[in-house]
Amino acid sequence: MPDSRAWVFSSRGDPSDVLSLTSRPTPTLPPSLPLPRDVPVPEEWIVVKVAFAGLNVGAIFQMTLIPSFIRSSTCIPEMDLSGVVTDVWNPDEGQVAAGHGSKGRFKKGDKIVAMLPANHALATGTGALAEYITFPARYAVAKPAGTSFGDAAGCLLAGMTARQMVLEAAVKKRNRVLVNAASGGIGTMVVQMVRRIVGEDGYVVGICSGKNLDLVKGLGADEVMTIITGGGPSSALANGEQVIDYTQHSNLASHLVTLFSANPFHVIIDTRGHQSLYVASPSYLLPEGVYSSVGIKPPSFAVPNFLRAVWQMKLNEWWPVSRWLGGTGRLWRGVSMMAPTLEDRERIVGMLASGEVKVVRDSVWAFDDAKKAYQHLAGGHARGKVLVKVDPDLGDDEC
């Protein structure tokens, strides 16, 4: 098979500086030995011609922060993909009979959607931003016939993270729920999931930039707090939505206090990770309420800022909740999706196929423009998922 192309990085830094588009031998089967730690026993592996890759902010952190001694010397970024199976490898029949292998789930020509966990991607250097990749079949599920390759590539990591946040927050029927960064890749999924749970008697408030007001309302929010970024005083729009200067995080918290202290929330789901909102949350989150967060957003991708954010997350988790002991006064739960199961993947793909959730697309970029796509994602204002079309012969909505 002729060589194929992949975006690779071998040193730490901004994607625009460290990524390079490289030709390499197209991956083949069987997998090379020794097998990686996440799949130490022979099982089904597949080669996939990638259709679309979904970009995630976590990949930027991996490129800028992860030292080479704890990853493959050369890595392909990204974990979310859709594509077509071009080859399948299974252990021999004796291994299967002995219980060490797995019966095949896929055949050549099958259309799949996959999410590669970090422990596999970093250790092997495998990632979605490549024309062809090979990986264990346990990380893939069948793409529903009516779901486009683009939407499939954008659903898994964001959808699984959103679902985990909703579960950890114990959202219930008739709850009042606040969703921060409601127009992002995870936030759009959270709003849809929460709306279905709280029902008509529940109340969902979303925080997003002003241009995304109609989007977030259309996903199920009852009220939207929109944001300006140019500075200046906050004001109210004619239709009643609040406009907030997002350059001042403390100002955002103070607005929440003003608006919701008399009728606090049962749950706050923060898909951006603003520590100031958590610190002030006793004024607008019920005492038994949960503050569910994707973590804490550092001011930049620099290593010191990242380490400070990690330390603060641990303090949020470990410090006593009781305010008289110095705690914030509300339970904080940090959520990540580093090792989801096959069932987790199947559940989100099933929700997408049934229409329970939909993928909101910010933009679709050509494979050669992956660096520009990362620059756009790093700006922090993506409206849903940023996708890269790896296979140029596919239409954006092709199934």
Coordinates of N, CA and C in Angstrom, one line a residue, residues 12 47 56 74 131 135 190 197:
R12 N 7.3 19.7 22.4 CA 6.3 20.4 23.1 C 6.2 21.8 22.5
V47 N -7.7 -1.5 10.8 CA -7.2 -0.4 10.1 C -8.3 0.4 9.6
N56 N -10.3 18.6 19.9 CA -10.5 18.8 21.3 C -9.4 19.7 21.9
T74 N 7.1 10.3 18.8 CA 6.4 11.0 17.7 C 4.9 10.7 17.9
E131 N -4.5 10.0 7.6 CA -5.4 9.4 6.6 C -5.8 8.0 6.9
F135 N -5.8 0.5 15.3 CA -6.0 0.5 16.7 C -6.9 -0.6 17.1
V190 N -24.5 19.1 27.0 CA -25.1 19.2 28.4 C -26.5 19.8 28.4
I197 N -33.9 15.6 31.1 CA -34.0 15.1 32.4 C -34.9 15.9 33.3

